[in-house]
Every structure is written in C-alpha cells, then in structure tokens.
Coordinates of C-alpha atoms in Angstrom, one line a residue:
X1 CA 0.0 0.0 0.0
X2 CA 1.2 3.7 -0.7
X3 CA 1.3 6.0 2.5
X4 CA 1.8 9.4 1.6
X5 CA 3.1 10.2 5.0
X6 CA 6.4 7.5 4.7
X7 CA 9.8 8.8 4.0
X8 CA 9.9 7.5 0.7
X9 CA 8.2 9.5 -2.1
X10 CA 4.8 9.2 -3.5
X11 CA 6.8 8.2 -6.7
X12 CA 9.4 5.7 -5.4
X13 CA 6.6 4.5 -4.0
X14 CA 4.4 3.6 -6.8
X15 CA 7.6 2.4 -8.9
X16 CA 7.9 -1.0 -6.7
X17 CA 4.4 -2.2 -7.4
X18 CA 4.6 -0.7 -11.1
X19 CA 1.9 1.7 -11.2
X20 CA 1.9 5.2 -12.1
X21 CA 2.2 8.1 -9.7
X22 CA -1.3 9.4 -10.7
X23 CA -3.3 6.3 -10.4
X24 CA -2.4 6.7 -6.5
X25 CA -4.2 10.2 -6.5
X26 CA -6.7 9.1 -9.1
X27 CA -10.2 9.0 -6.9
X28 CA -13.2 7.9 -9.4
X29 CA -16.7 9.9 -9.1
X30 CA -19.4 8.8 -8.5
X31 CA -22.4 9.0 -11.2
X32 CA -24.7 11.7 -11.3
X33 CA -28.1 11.1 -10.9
X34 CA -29.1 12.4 -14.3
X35 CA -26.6 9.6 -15.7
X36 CA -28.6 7.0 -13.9
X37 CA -32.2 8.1 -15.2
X38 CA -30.0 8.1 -18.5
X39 CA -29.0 4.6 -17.9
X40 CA -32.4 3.4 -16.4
X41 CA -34.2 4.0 -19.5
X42 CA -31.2 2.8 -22.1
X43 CA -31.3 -0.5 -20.1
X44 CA -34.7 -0.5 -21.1
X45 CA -35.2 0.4 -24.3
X46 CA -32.1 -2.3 -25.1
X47 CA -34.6 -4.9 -23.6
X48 CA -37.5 -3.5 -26.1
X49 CA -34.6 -2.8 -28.8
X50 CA -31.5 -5.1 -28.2
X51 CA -30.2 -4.5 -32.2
X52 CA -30.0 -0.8 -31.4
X53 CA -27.1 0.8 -31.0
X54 CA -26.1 4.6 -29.9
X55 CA -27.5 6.4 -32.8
X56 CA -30.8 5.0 -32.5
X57 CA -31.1 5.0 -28.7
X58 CA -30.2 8.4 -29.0
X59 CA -32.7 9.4 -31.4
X60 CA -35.0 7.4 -28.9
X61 CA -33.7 9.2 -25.9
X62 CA -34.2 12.8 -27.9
X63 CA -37.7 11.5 -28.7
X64 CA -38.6 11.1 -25.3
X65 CA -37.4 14.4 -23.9
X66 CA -33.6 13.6 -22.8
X67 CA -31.2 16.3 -23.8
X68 CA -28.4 13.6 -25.1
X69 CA -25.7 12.9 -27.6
X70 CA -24.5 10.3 -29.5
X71 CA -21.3 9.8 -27.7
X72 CA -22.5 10.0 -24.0
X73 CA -25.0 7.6 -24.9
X74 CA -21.9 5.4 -26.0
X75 CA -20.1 5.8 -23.0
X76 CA -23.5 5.1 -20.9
X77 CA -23.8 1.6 -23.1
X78 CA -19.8 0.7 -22.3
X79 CA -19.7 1.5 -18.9
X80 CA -22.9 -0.9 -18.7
X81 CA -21.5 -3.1 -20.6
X82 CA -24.0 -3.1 -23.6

C-alpha cells in the first residue's frame, strides 16, 4: 500500500508495485443522478430494442425528452457493458 506520510516518495513508492504516480491520487466519481435516469431508461429500451445501437437509442432518448448525444449515450452503453 502507498502512505503518503512514509519517508519514501509518493513516486518511489508507486515504482515498486509498477503503477503510475497518478493512479495513487486518481479517486473515481461517482455517477450523477441524471446519468442514472439516462442509464435506467437505455437498459430499457435495449430490452425493447437489443439490435439498437447509440445512434438509434439516442434518437429514442431525444424523442422522449432527454437532452443527449450520440457519444454519451456510447459511454452510458460501455460502462454498462452493452
């Protein structure tokens, strides 16, 4: 484990195990609540519409009042795993 409080630098540090110095500070955040309305309703319409991809659920999304792109919708579908 990395201390930041040790003796030895944040970057010796993170050499041993052979990870990058930033990964130590990298802290992920968490998803917004818009995001998982977003998500809610694309894991649904890929139930209803499992050939559709991100430019049709986003033309979907659009048609149903959510103010979307193409490209967040992608990211939405590969963090989910669809």
């Amino acid at each position: 484990m990395i201390d930041p409080t040790a003796r030895l630098s944040v970057s010796r540090q993170a050499i041993v195990p052979g990870i990058s110095r930033s990964s130590v500070y990298y802290k992920p955040r968490p998803v917004s609540d818009a995001d998982l309305k977003l998500m809610h309703r694309i894991d649904k319409l890929h139930m209803e519409f499992p050939f559709a991809g991100s430019r049709m659920l986003q033309g979907l999304l659009v048609q149903e009042g959510f103010k979307v792109g193409r490209l967040h919708v992608a990211t939405l579908m590969k963090r989910m795993g669809i």
